[in-house]
Amino acid sequence: MVAFQKIADSIILGNAKLARDLTEQALQDGLSPQEILENGLIAGMNVVGVRFRKNEIYVPEVLISARAMKAALENLSPMLTQTKVKPKGKVILGTVKGDLHDIGKNLVGMMLEGAGFEIVDLGIDVSPEKFASAVEQENANILGMSALLTTTMIGMKTVIDTLAVGNLRDKVQVIVGGAPVTQHYCEEIGADGYAPDSASAVDLVKALLDSK
Amino acid sequence: MRKSYLERLKEGTLLADGAMGTRLQSKGLSAGECPDRWNLTNSEKVKEVHREYVLAGAESLITNTFGGTRTKLTQCGYPEKQWEINFRGAEIAREIAGDDIYVVGSIGPMGKFLAPFGDMAEADAARDFKEQAKALDAGGADVLQIETMTDLNEIVIAVRAVKESTNLPVIASMTFDKGQKGYRTVMGIDVPTAVAALIKENADVLGSNCGNGIDELIEIMVEMRRYTDFPLLAKPNAGIPVIQKGEVVYTQGPDYFAARVQKLVQAGATVIGGCCGTTPDHIRAMALELNK
Ligand code: B1M
């Protein structure tokens, strides 16, 4: 039986091949994709996040772990969607205009996908108009914006204003995240939720959809 | 008429200019707009920034070409303008600098990670930096400043590329953050490692820019001085910006800089100036203090 800790360790070490193999083996052992994801992959990525914030590791290590996570998820994703008839909900994601940081946003996307949500990733440097037209067309439940710069995070408000002008604000719940973003800022601009990290982003999305 | 840049540094402290990007923003550049393209579409505004720094007492002007590598310009949608943007950037600065003030060609990060962490190949990076260096040289730069770098591999490739494609002196400047393990770049490079590698590549001036304000940069200079007697550049940002009443505000004003500029020089900095959030007023305040 593959221990969850081993899977988590493969993520922490950033060993993509090991992560993929262990996930495969765990599936064969009869563990559920959900358990593998939460107790293995996400648990590992959480440790990576904490170590990064404590300056114990740096960006290269985060990138390598993210890549291992992605590799393992490729095994898991088909299984995760198989266990459910339809996705739990649809989330539009993007980094706001002028901002090119996407490591955090991609992690949030991977985690949400792992948790069974359908993701529409608009990428980086996304204009308010592009966010608005995705909201108009995609019929999503959630719009998630990421920003890593103090100078670009104020663009989140512009997006919310643009949605309001286009009568689209009620079509989605808006969530925000990224290092300079705070709960206070989230409330100030009238977003529906803030998550400090990708694991809490999954909880947040679930909670918002449940409360609907 | 100016002497060679390196000869000039032998005579003592050189006061450079302050931020370009945040100055252009205050003159109407919007978030997400490509600043470098203003060299072609809005060059009067770029000249205005240069002129303000000259009036404030700056002895060198940095070109508006921080994002001028082909890879970076591709992210904004103008890769085909690579040569023009850099060439004009240097020409514009020279026009304002005249014969006495130095023109420093800015070369910033490509905004993509090199292999194995990302998918950027070393050969492509070298091609990018060579292209940019040649255009800045042709446009009239006196020295090239590779700045705000965090990946040692990337800055080493850039220094080599500049050395191979021009005869200009090179300033190699990285951005460090203070953490549990002391000063490191976000890629995990510490000061002694950076200094040793850059000296080995024959960089002419070493340094640090941006970061977290002037106090930390003083500490970084002290640390760099421990490992080298090369001329050092220090261009701190005006602190980490905060949002006040919906506006982005940098916390360290001109007086804050002026009160610490002597310390920065004592710590070992030869070239001083400012990065993001600094203004001509910062440079003027530092000039007054240095001339006391
Ligand atoms: C939708 O709902 C949600 C919910 C949760 C969400 C969410 C959305 N989005 C994120 N989350 C949350 O979940 C994630 C996972 O737990 C978390 O995401 P994070 O993104 O916070 O965490 C990631 C997992 C790891 N963290 C990161 O990926 C960011 C790391 C640091 C080192 C960083 C990186 C890597 C980069 N950078 Co940039 N960079 C820095 C960062 C400094 C640091 N030590 O943090 C920061 C953010 N950068 C900064 C700066 C200034 C810049 N950077 C720049 C460029 C870059 C690189 C291209 C080199 C690279 C980005 C590559 C990429 N593809 O993303 C430039 C700007 C480019 C641009 N226009 O965007 C440039 C301007 C530098 C320059 N002068 O060129 C600083 C911002 C200061 C500020 N507050 O404004 C900075 C804090 C560094 C510093 N100390 O100065 C949570 O925030």
Coordinates of C-alpha atoms and ligand atoms in Angstrom, one line a residue:
Chain A
M1 CA 0.0 0.0 0.0
V2 CA 1.4 3.4 -1.0
A3 CA 1.5 5.8 1.9
F4 CA 0.0 9.2 1.3
Q5 CA 3.1 10.7 2.9
K6 CA 5.3 9.1 0.2
I7 CA 3.1 10.8 -2.5
A8 CA 3.3 14.1 -0.6
D9 CA 7.1 13.7 -0.4
S10 CA 7.4 13.1 -4.1
I11 CA 5.7 16.5 -4.6
I12 CA 7.8 18.2 -2.0
L13 CA 11.0 16.8 -3.7
G14 CA 9.6 17.7 -7.1
N15 CA 10.2 14.3 -8.5
A16 CA 7.6 14.2 -11.3
K17 CA 8.3 10.6 -12.3
L18 CA 8.0 9.3 -8.8
A19 CA 4.8 11.4 -8.2
R20 CA 3.3 9.9 -11.3
D21 CA 4.3 6.3 -10.5
L22 CA 3.1 6.5 -6.9
T23 CA -0.2 8.0 -7.9
E24 CA -0.6 5.2 -10.4
Q25 CA 0.3 2.6 -7.8
A26 CA -2.1 4.1 -5.3
L27 CA -4.9 3.9 -7.8
Q28 CA -4.1 0.3 -8.4
D29 CA -4.1 -0.3 -4.6
G30 CA -7.7 0.9 -4.7
L31 CA -7.3 4.3 -3.1
S32 CA -9.8 6.8 -4.3
P33 CA -8.5 9.6 -6.5
Q34 CA -10.1 12.1 -4.1
E35 CA -8.0 10.8 -1.2
I36 CA -4.8 10.6 -3.2
L37 CA -5.4 14.2 -4.3
E38 CA -6.2 15.6 -0.9
N39 CA -3.9 13.6 1.4
G40 CA -1.1 13.1 -1.0
L41 CA -0.7 15.8 -3.7
I42 CA -2.4 18.8 -1.9
A43 CA -0.8 17.9 1.4
G44 CA 2.6 18.0 -0.3
M45 CA 2.0 21.2 -2.1
N46 CA 0.9 22.8 1.2
V47 CA 4.3 22.0 2.7
V48 CA 5.9 23.6 -0.4
G49 CA 3.9 26.7 0.1
V50 CA 4.8 27.0 3.8
R51 CA 8.5 26.4 3.1
F52 CA 8.5 29.0 0.3
R53 CA 6.8 31.6 2.6
K54 CA 9.4 30.9 5.3
N55 CA 12.2 31.4 2.8
E56 CA 13.4 27.8 3.3
I57 CA 13.0 27.2 -0.4
Y58 CA 12.9 29.5 -3.5
V59 CA 11.1 29.8 -6.8
P60 CA 13.0 27.0 -8.6
E61 CA 11.8 24.5 -6.0
V62 CA 8.3 25.7 -6.2
L63 CA 8.3 25.4 -10.0
I64 CA 9.7 21.9 -9.8
S65 CA 7.1 20.8 -7.3
A66 CA 4.3 22.4 -9.3
R67 CA 5.5 20.4 -12.3
A68 CA 5.4 17.2 -10.3
M69 CA 1.9 18.0 -9.1
K70 CA 0.9 18.6 -12.7
A71 CA 2.3 15.2 -13.8
A72 CA 0.5 13.3 -11.1
L73 CA -2.7 15.1 -11.8
E74 CA -2.6 14.0 -15.4
N75 CA -3.1 10.5 -14.1
L76 CA -5.7 11.5 -11.7
S77 CA -7.8 14.0 -13.6
P78 CA -9.6 11.5 -15.9
M79 CA -10.4 9.4 -12.8
L80 CA -11.7 12.4 -10.9
T81 CA -14.1 13.4 -13.6
Q82 CA -15.2 9.8 -14.1
T83 CA -16.3 9.4 -10.5
K84 CA -18.6 12.3 -11.0
V85 CA -21.3 12.6 -13.7
K86 CA -20.6 16.2 -14.3
P87 CA -18.2 18.8 -13.0
K88 CA -19.0 20.4 -9.7
G89 CA -19.0 23.8 -11.3
K90 CA -17.2 26.1 -13.7
V91 CA -14.5 28.5 -12.7
I92 CA -13.0 31.3 -14.9
L93 CA -9.5 32.1 -13.9
G94 CA -7.0 34.8 -14.9
T95 CA -4.2 37.1 -13.8
V96 CA -5.3 40.8 -14.1
K97 CA -4.1 43.3 -16.7
G98 CA -0.5 44.3 -16.5
D99 CA 0.5 41.3 -14.4
L100 CA 2.4 38.4 -15.7
H101 CA 2.7 36.3 -12.6
D102 CA 1.0 32.9 -13.0
I103 CA 2.6 30.3 -10.8
G104 CA 0.1 30.9 -8.0
K105 CA -2.9 31.1 -10.4
N106 CA -1.9 27.9 -12.1
L107 CA -1.7 26.1 -8.8
V108 CA -5.1 27.3 -7.9
G109 CA -6.4 26.1 -11.3
M110 CA -4.7 22.7 -10.8
M111 CA -6.2 22.3 -7.3
L112 CA -9.7 23.3 -8.4
E113 CA -9.5 20.9 -11.4
G114 CA -8.3 18.2 -9.1
A115 CA -11.3 18.9 -6.9
G116 CA -13.6 18.3 -9.8
F117 CA -14.3 21.8 -11.2
E118 CA -14.1 22.8 -14.8
I119 CA -11.5 25.5 -15.4
V120 CA -11.5 28.2 -18.1
D121 CA -8.0 29.7 -17.8
L122 CA -7.7 33.1 -19.5
G123 CA -4.0 33.3 -18.8
I124 CA -2.0 36.4 -17.8
D125 CA -2.4 40.1 -18.4
V126 CA -6.2 39.7 -18.9
S127 CA -8.1 42.9 -19.6
P128 CA -11.4 43.8 -17.9
E129 CA -13.1 43.4 -21.2
K130 CA -11.8 39.9 -21.7
F131 CA -12.9 38.9 -18.2
A132 CA -16.3 40.4 -18.9
S133 CA -16.8 38.6 -22.2
A134 CA -15.8 35.3 -20.7
V135 CA -18.4 35.8 -17.9
E136 CA -20.9 36.6 -20.6
Q137 CA -20.1 33.5 -22.7
E138 CA -18.9 30.8 -20.4
N139 CA -21.9 30.5 -18.1
A140 CA -19.5 29.9 -15.2
N141 CA -20.3 30.0 -11.5
I142 CA -17.1 31.6 -10.3
L143 CA -14.7 34.3 -11.7
G144 CA -11.3 34.1 -10.0
M145 CA -8.7 36.8 -10.4
S146 CA -5.1 36.7 -9.3
A147 CA -2.7 39.6 -8.9
L148 CA 0.9 39.6 -7.5
L149 CA 1.7 43.3 -7.8
T150 CA 0.3 46.1 -5.7
T151 CA 0.2 48.2 -8.8
T152 CA -2.0 45.7 -10.7
M153 CA -4.2 44.5 -8.0
I154 CA -6.2 47.7 -8.1
G155 CA -7.3 46.4 -11.6
M156 CA -9.5 43.9 -9.8
K157 CA -11.9 46.7 -8.9
T158 CA -12.0 47.8 -12.6
V159 CA -13.0 44.2 -13.6
I160 CA -15.8 44.2 -11.0
D161 CA -16.9 47.7 -12.2
T162 CA -16.8 46.5 -15.8
L163 CA -19.0 43.5 -14.9
A164 CA -21.5 45.8 -13.2
V165 CA -21.7 48.1 -16.2
G166 CA -22.4 45.2 -18.5
N167 CA -25.1 43.8 -16.1
L168 CA -22.9 40.7 -15.6
R169 CA -22.1 41.1 -11.9
D170 CA -24.9 38.8 -10.8
K171 CA -23.9 36.0 -13.2
V172 CA -20.9 35.0 -11.2
Q173 CA -19.4 35.1 -7.8
V174 CA -16.0 36.8 -7.8
I175 CA -13.1 35.6 -5.8
V176 CA -9.7 37.2 -5.5
G177 CA -6.2 36.1 -4.4
G178 CA -2.4 36.7 -4.8
A179 CA 0.2 37.8 -2.3
P180 CA -0.7 41.5 -1.9
V181 CA -4.4 40.8 -1.8
T182 CA -6.2 40.7 1.6
Q183 CA -9.6 39.9 3.0
H184 CA -10.0 43.6 3.7
Y185 CA -9.2 44.5 0.1
C186 CA -11.7 41.9 -1.1
E187 CA -14.4 43.5 0.9
E188 CA -13.4 47.0 -0.1
I189 CA -13.9 46.2 -3.8
G190 CA -17.0 44.2 -3.4
A191 CA -15.7 40.7 -4.3
D192 CA -17.4 37.7 -2.9
G193 CA -14.4 35.9 -1.4
Y194 CA -10.7 35.9 -0.8
A195 CA -8.3 32.9 -0.4
P196 CA -4.8 33.2 0.9
D197 CA -3.6 30.0 -0.8
S198 CA -4.7 27.4 -3.3
A199 CA -6.1 24.9 -0.8
S200 CA -8.3 27.5 0.8
A201 CA -9.3 28.6 -2.7
V202 CA -10.9 25.2 -3.2
D203 CA -12.7 25.4 0.1
L204 CA -13.9 28.9 -0.7
V205 CA -15.3 27.9 -4.1
K206 CA -17.1 24.9 -2.5
A207 CA -18.5 27.1 0.2
L208 CA -19.7 29.8 -2.2
L209 CA -21.4 27.2 -4.4
D210 CA -23.0 25.6 -1.4
S211 CA -24.4 28.9 -0.1
K212 CA -26.0 29.6 -3.4
Chain B
M1 CA 32.9 66.3 -23.0
R2 CA 32.5 63.2 -20.8
K3 CA 35.3 60.8 -20.1
S4 CA 34.8 57.0 -20.3
Y5 CA 32.2 55.8 -17.8
L6 CA 34.7 53.6 -15.9
E7 CA 37.3 56.4 -15.8
R8 CA 34.6 58.7 -14.3
L9 CA 33.7 56.1 -11.6
K10 CA 37.4 56.1 -10.4
E11 CA 36.8 59.8 -9.4
G12 CA 34.1 59.0 -6.9
T13 CA 30.3 58.8 -6.4
L14 CA 28.1 59.2 -9.5
L15 CA 24.5 60.3 -9.0
A16 CA 22.4 58.5 -11.5
D17 CA 18.7 59.0 -12.2
G18 CA 15.5 57.4 -10.7
A19 CA 12.6 55.3 -12.0
M20 CA 11.5 55.3 -15.6
G21 CA 8.5 53.0 -15.6
T22 CA 6.6 54.5 -12.6
R23 CA 7.4 58.0 -14.0
L24 CA 5.8 57.1 -17.3
Q25 CA 2.8 55.7 -15.4
S26 CA 2.4 59.1 -13.8
K27 CA 2.4 60.6 -17.3
G28 CA -0.4 58.4 -18.6
L29 CA 1.1 55.0 -19.3
S30 CA -1.6 52.5 -18.2
A31 CA -1.2 49.2 -16.5
G32 CA -0.5 46.5 -19.0
E33 CA 0.7 48.9 -21.7
C34 CA 4.2 48.2 -23.1
P35 CA 6.4 51.0 -21.6
D36 CA 9.2 50.4 -24.1
R37 CA 6.9 51.1 -27.1
W38 CA 6.6 54.7 -25.9
N39 CA 10.0 55.2 -27.5
L40 CA 8.2 55.0 -30.8
T41 CA 4.7 56.3 -30.1
N42 CA 5.1 58.8 -27.2
S43 CA 8.8 59.8 -27.2
E44 CA 8.1 63.3 -26.0
K45 CA 6.9 61.9 -22.7
V46 CA 10.1 59.7 -22.4
K47 CA 12.2 62.8 -23.1
E48 CA 10.3 64.7 -20.4
V49 CA 11.3 62.1 -17.8
H50 CA 14.9 62.3 -18.9
R51 CA 14.9 66.1 -18.8
E52 CA 13.4 66.1 -15.3
Y53 CA 16.2 63.9 -14.1
V54 CA 18.9 66.1 -15.7
L55 CA 17.3 69.2 -14.0
A56 CA 17.4 67.3 -10.7
G57 CA 21.1 66.8 -11.0
A58 CA 21.5 63.3 -12.5
E59 CA 24.8 62.5 -14.1
S60 CA 23.5 59.6 -16.1
L61 CA 20.2 58.7 -17.8
I62 CA 18.8 55.2 -18.1
T63 CA 17.0 54.3 -21.4
N64 CA 13.4 53.2 -21.5
T65 CA 14.3 49.7 -22.7
F66 CA 13.9 47.6 -19.5
G67 CA 11.5 45.2 -21.4
G68 CA 13.4 45.4 -24.7
T69 CA 14.4 41.8 -25.2
R70 CA 12.6 40.0 -28.0
T71 CA 11.1 37.5 -25.6
K72 CA 9.7 40.2 -23.3
L73 CA 8.4 42.3 -26.3
T74 CA 6.7 39.2 -27.6
Q75 CA 4.7 39.1 -24.3
C76 CA 3.5 42.7 -25.1
G77 CA 2.9 41.9 -28.8
Y78 CA 5.7 43.9 -30.5
P79 CA 8.6 41.5 -31.1
E80 CA 9.1 42.9 -34.6
K81 CA 9.9 46.3 -33.2
Q82 CA 12.8 45.0 -31.1
W83 CA 15.6 46.9 -32.9
E84 CA 13.7 50.2 -33.3
I85 CA 12.5 50.3 -29.7
N86 CA 16.0 49.8 -28.3
F87 CA 17.8 52.0 -30.9
R88 CA 15.3 54.8 -30.4
G89 CA 15.5 54.4 -26.6
A90 CA 19.2 55.1 -26.6
E91 CA 18.8 57.9 -29.2
I92 CA 16.2 59.7 -27.1
A93 CA 18.2 59.5 -24.0
R94 CA 21.3 60.8 -25.9
E95 CA 19.3 63.7 -27.2
I96 CA 18.6 64.9 -23.7
A97 CA 21.9 63.8 -22.2
G98 CA 24.1 65.8 -24.7
D99 CA 27.8 65.4 -24.5
D100 CA 28.3 65.5 -20.8
I101 CA 25.8 63.1 -19.3
Y102 CA 26.1 59.3 -19.6
V103 CA 23.5 57.2 -21.3
V104 CA 22.9 53.9 -19.6
G105 CA 21.2 51.2 -21.7
S106 CA 18.7 49.2 -19.6
I107 CA 18.4 45.5 -20.1
G108 CA 15.8 43.7 -17.9
P109 CA 14.8 40.1 -17.4
M110 CA 13.1 38.3 -20.2
G111 CA 10.1 37.5 -18.0
K112 CA 10.4 33.7 -18.7
F113 CA 12.2 31.0 -16.8
L114 CA 15.2 29.3 -18.4
A115 CA 15.3 25.6 -18.7
P116 CA 15.2 23.4 -16.6
F117 CA 12.7 25.4 -14.6
G118 CA 11.0 26.9 -17.6
D119 CA 11.0 26.4 -21.3
M120 CA 13.4 29.2 -22.4
A121 CA 16.5 27.8 -24.1
E122 CA 19.9 29.3 -23.2
A123 CA 20.7 29.9 -26.9
D124 CA 17.5 31.9 -27.4
A125 CA 18.3 34.0 -24.3
A126 CA 21.8 34.7 -25.6
R127 CA 20.4 35.7 -29.0
D128 CA 17.9 38.1 -27.3
F129 CA 20.4 39.8 -25.1
K130 CA 22.9 40.2 -28.0
E131 CA 20.3 41.8 -30.2
Q132 CA 19.2 44.2 -27.5
A133 CA 22.8 45.1 -26.6
K134 CA 23.7 45.9 -30.3
A135 CA 20.7 48.1 -30.8
L136 CA 21.5 50.1 -27.6
D137 CA 25.1 50.4 -28.6
A138 CA 24.1 51.6 -32.1
G139 CA 21.7 54.2 -30.5
G140 CA 24.5 55.7 -28.5
A141 CA 24.6 54.1 -25.0
D142 CA 27.9 54.6 -23.0
V143 CA 27.3 51.6 -20.7
L144 CA 24.8 48.8 -20.4
Q145 CA 23.0 48.0 -17.2
I146 CA 21.6 44.5 -16.8
E147 CA 19.2 44.9 -13.9
T148 CA 16.5 43.5 -11.6
M149 CA 17.9 40.0 -12.3
T150 CA 17.1 37.2 -9.9
D151 CA 18.3 34.1 -11.9
L152 CA 22.1 33.8 -11.9
N153 CA 22.0 31.9 -15.1
E154 CA 20.1 34.6 -16.9
I155 CA 22.4 37.4 -15.8
V156 CA 25.5 35.4 -16.7
I157 CA 24.1 34.8 -20.1
A158 CA 23.3 38.5 -20.5
V159 CA 26.7 39.7 -19.4
R160 CA 28.4 37.3 -21.8
A161 CA 26.1 38.3 -24.6
V162 CA 26.8 42.0 -24.1
K163 CA 30.6 41.4 -23.9
E164 CA 30.5 39.3 -27.1
S165 CA 28.4 41.8 -29.1
T166 CA 29.7 45.2 -27.9
N167 CA 32.7 46.9 -26.4
L168 CA 30.7 48.7 -23.8
P169 CA 31.2 48.4 -20.1
V170 CA 28.6 46.3 -18.2
I171 CA 26.8 46.9 -14.9
A172 CA 25.3 43.7 -13.5
S173 CA 22.6 44.3 -11.0
M174 CA 20.4 41.8 -9.1
T175 CA 17.5 42.1 -6.8
F176 CA 17.7 40.6 -3.3
D177 CA 15.1 40.1 -0.6
K178 CA 15.8 39.6 3.1
G179 CA 14.8 36.3 4.6
Q180 CA 15.7 33.8 7.1
K181 CA 18.9 32.9 5.2
G182 CA 19.9 36.6 4.8
Y183 CA 19.8 38.3 1.5
R184 CA 18.9 36.1 -1.5
T185 CA 17.2 36.6 -4.8
V186 CA 13.8 35.0 -5.2
M187 CA 15.6 32.2 -7.1
G188 CA 17.7 31.6 -4.0
I189 CA 21.0 33.2 -5.0
D190 CA 23.0 34.8 -2.2
V191 CA 25.3 37.8 -2.4
P192 CA 28.7 36.0 -2.3
T193 CA 27.6 33.6 -5.1
A194 CA 26.3 36.4 -7.2
V195 CA 29.5 38.5 -6.7
A196 CA 31.9 35.7 -7.5
A197 CA 30.0 34.6 -10.6
L198 CA 29.7 38.2 -12.0
I199 CA 33.3 39.0 -11.4
K200 CA 34.2 35.8 -13.3
E201 CA 32.2 37.0 -16.3
N202 CA 34.1 40.3 -16.3
A203 CA 31.2 42.5 -15.4
D204 CA 32.7 46.0 -14.8
V205 CA 30.3 47.3 -12.1
L206 CA 28.2 45.1 -9.8
G207 CA 25.2 46.1 -8.0
S208 CA 21.7 45.8 -6.7
N209 CA 18.4 47.6 -7.7
C210 CA 14.7 47.6 -6.8
G211 CA 14.0 45.4 -3.8
N212 CA 12.5 46.7 -0.6
G213 CA 13.7 50.3 -0.2
I214 CA 16.9 52.1 0.7
D215 CA 17.5 50.6 4.2
E216 CA 17.8 47.1 2.8
L217 CA 20.0 48.3 0.0
I218 CA 22.5 49.8 2.4
E219 CA 22.8 46.4 4.1
I220 CA 23.2 44.7 0.7
M221 CA 26.0 47.2 -0.2
V222 CA 27.8 46.4 3.1
E223 CA 27.6 42.7 2.2
M224 CA 28.8 43.1 -1.4
R225 CA 31.7 45.2 -0.2
R226 CA 32.9 42.3 1.9
Y227 CA 33.5 40.3 -1.3
T228 CA 34.7 42.9 -3.9
D229 CA 36.4 46.2 -4.4
F230 CA 34.7 46.7 -7.8
P231 CA 32.6 49.8 -8.3
L232 CA 29.1 49.1 -6.9
L233 CA 25.7 50.4 -8.1
A234 CA 22.8 50.9 -5.7
K235 CA 19.4 51.9 -7.1
P236 CA 16.7 51.1 -4.4
N237 CA 13.0 51.4 -5.0
A238 CA 11.0 53.8 -2.8
G239 CA 9.9 51.0 -0.6
I240 CA 7.2 48.4 -1.3
P241 CA 4.1 50.2 -2.6
V242 CA 0.9 50.3 -0.6
I243 CA -2.6 51.2 -1.7
Q244 CA -4.1 54.3 0.0
K245 CA -7.5 55.5 -1.0
G246 CA -7.4 53.4 -4.2
E247 CA -4.0 54.9 -5.3
V248 CA -0.7 53.2 -5.4
V249 CA 1.7 55.0 -3.0
Y250 CA 5.4 54.4 -2.5
T251 CA 6.3 54.9 1.2
Q252 CA 9.9 56.3 1.0
G253 CA 9.9 59.9 -0.1
P254 CA 12.7 62.3 -1.1
D255 CA 13.5 63.2 2.4
Y256 CA 13.7 59.6 3.5
F257 CA 16.2 59.0 0.7
A258 CA 18.2 62.1 1.4
A259 CA 18.5 61.2 5.1
R260 CA 20.2 57.9 4.1
V261 CA 22.2 58.7 1.0
Q262 CA 25.4 59.3 2.9
K263 CA 25.0 55.9 4.6
L264 CA 24.6 54.3 1.2
V265 CA 27.8 55.9 0.0
Q266 CA 29.7 54.8 3.2
A267 CA 28.3 51.3 2.7
G268 CA 30.3 51.2 -0.5
A269 CA 28.0 52.4 -3.3
T270 CA 29.7 54.2 -6.2
V271 CA 26.7 54.7 -8.4
I272 CA 23.5 55.7 -6.6
G273 CA 20.0 56.5 -7.8
G274 CA 16.6 55.1 -7.6
C275 CA 14.3 52.4 -9.0
C276 CA 10.5 52.0 -9.0
G277 CA 8.6 54.8 -7.2
T278 CA 11.5 57.2 -7.0
T279 CA 11.1 60.6 -8.7
P280 CA 13.2 63.6 -9.8
D281 CA 12.5 65.0 -6.3
H282 CA 14.3 62.0 -4.8
I283 CA 17.3 62.6 -7.1
R284 CA 17.3 66.4 -6.3
A285 CA 17.2 65.7 -2.5
M286 CA 20.1 63.2 -2.8
A287 CA 22.1 65.7 -4.9
L288 CA 21.7 68.4 -2.3
E289 CA 22.8 66.0 0.4
L290 CA 25.8 64.8 -1.5
N291 CA 27.0 68.3 -2.3
K292 CA 26.9 69.4 1.3
Ligands
B1M1 C1 -8.8 33.5 -7.8 O1 -8.5 33.2 -6.5 C2 -7.3 33.1 -6.1 C3 -7.0 32.5 -4.8 C4 -5.8 32.4 -4.3 C5 -4.7 32.8 -5.1 C6 -4.9 33.4 -6.4 C7 -6.2 33.5 -6.9 N1 -3.7 33.7 -6.9 C8 -2.8 33.3 -6.0 N2 -3.4 32.8 -4.9 C9 -2.8 32.2 -3.7 O2 -2.6 30.8 -4.0 C10 -1.3 30.6 -4.5 C11 -0.8 29.2 -4.1 O3 -0.9 29.0 -2.7 C12 -0.5 31.7 -4.0 O4 0.0 32.3 -5.1 P1 1.4 33.2 -5.1 O5 1.6 33.7 -6.4 O6 1.3 34.1 -3.9 O7 2.5 32.1 -4.7 C13 3.1 31.2 -5.7 C14 2.8 29.8 -5.4 C15 4.6 31.4 -5.6 N3 5.0 32.8 -5.8 C16 5.2 33.4 -7.0 O8 5.1 32.7 -8.0 C17 5.7 34.8 -7.0 C18 7.2 34.7 -6.6 C19 8.0 36.0 -6.8 C20 9.4 35.6 -6.6 C21 7.9 36.6 -8.2 C22 8.1 35.9 -9.5 C23 8.3 34.4 -9.6 C24 8.2 36.6 -10.7 N4 8.2 38.0 -10.8 CO1 7.6 39.2 -9.5 N5 7.7 37.9 -8.1 C25 7.5 38.3 -6.9 C26 7.5 37.2 -5.9 C27 8.3 37.4 -4.6 C28 8.0 36.4 -3.6 N6 9.0 36.0 -2.9 O9 6.8 36.0 -3.4 C29 6.9 39.7 -6.7 C30 5.4 39.4 -6.6 N7 7.2 40.3 -7.9 C31 7.4 41.6 -7.8 C32 7.8 42.5 -8.8 C33 8.0 44.0 -8.4 C34 8.0 42.1 -10.1 N8 7.9 40.8 -10.6 C35 8.1 40.7 -11.9 C36 8.4 39.6 -12.7 C37 8.5 38.3 -12.1 C38 8.9 37.1 -12.9 C39 8.5 37.1 -14.4 C40 10.4 37.0 -12.9 C41 8.3 35.9 -12.0 C42 6.9 35.5 -12.5 C43 6.9 34.3 -13.4 C44 5.6 33.7 -13.5 N9 5.4 33.0 -14.6 O10 4.7 33.8 -12.7 C45 8.0 42.1 -12.5 C46 6.6 42.4 -13.0 C47 6.2 41.7 -14.2 C48 4.7 41.9 -14.4 N10 4.3 42.9 -15.2 O11 3.9 41.1 -13.9 C49 8.4 43.0 -11.3 C50 7.8 44.3 -11.4 C51 9.9 43.1 -11.2 C52 10.6 44.0 -12.2 N11 10.9 45.1 -11.7 O12 10.7 43.6 -13.3 C53 7.2 42.1 -6.3 C54 5.8 42.7 -6.1 C55 5.9 43.9 -5.1 C56 4.5 44.4 -5.0 N12 3.8 44.1 -3.9 O13 4.0 45.1 -5.9 C57 7.4 40.7 -5.6 C58 6.7 40.6 -4.2 C59 9.0 40.6 -5.4 C60 9.6 41.6 -4.5 N13 9.9 41.3 -3.3 O14 9.7 42.8 -4.9 C61 -1.5 32.6 -3.2 O15 -1.2 34.0 -3.3

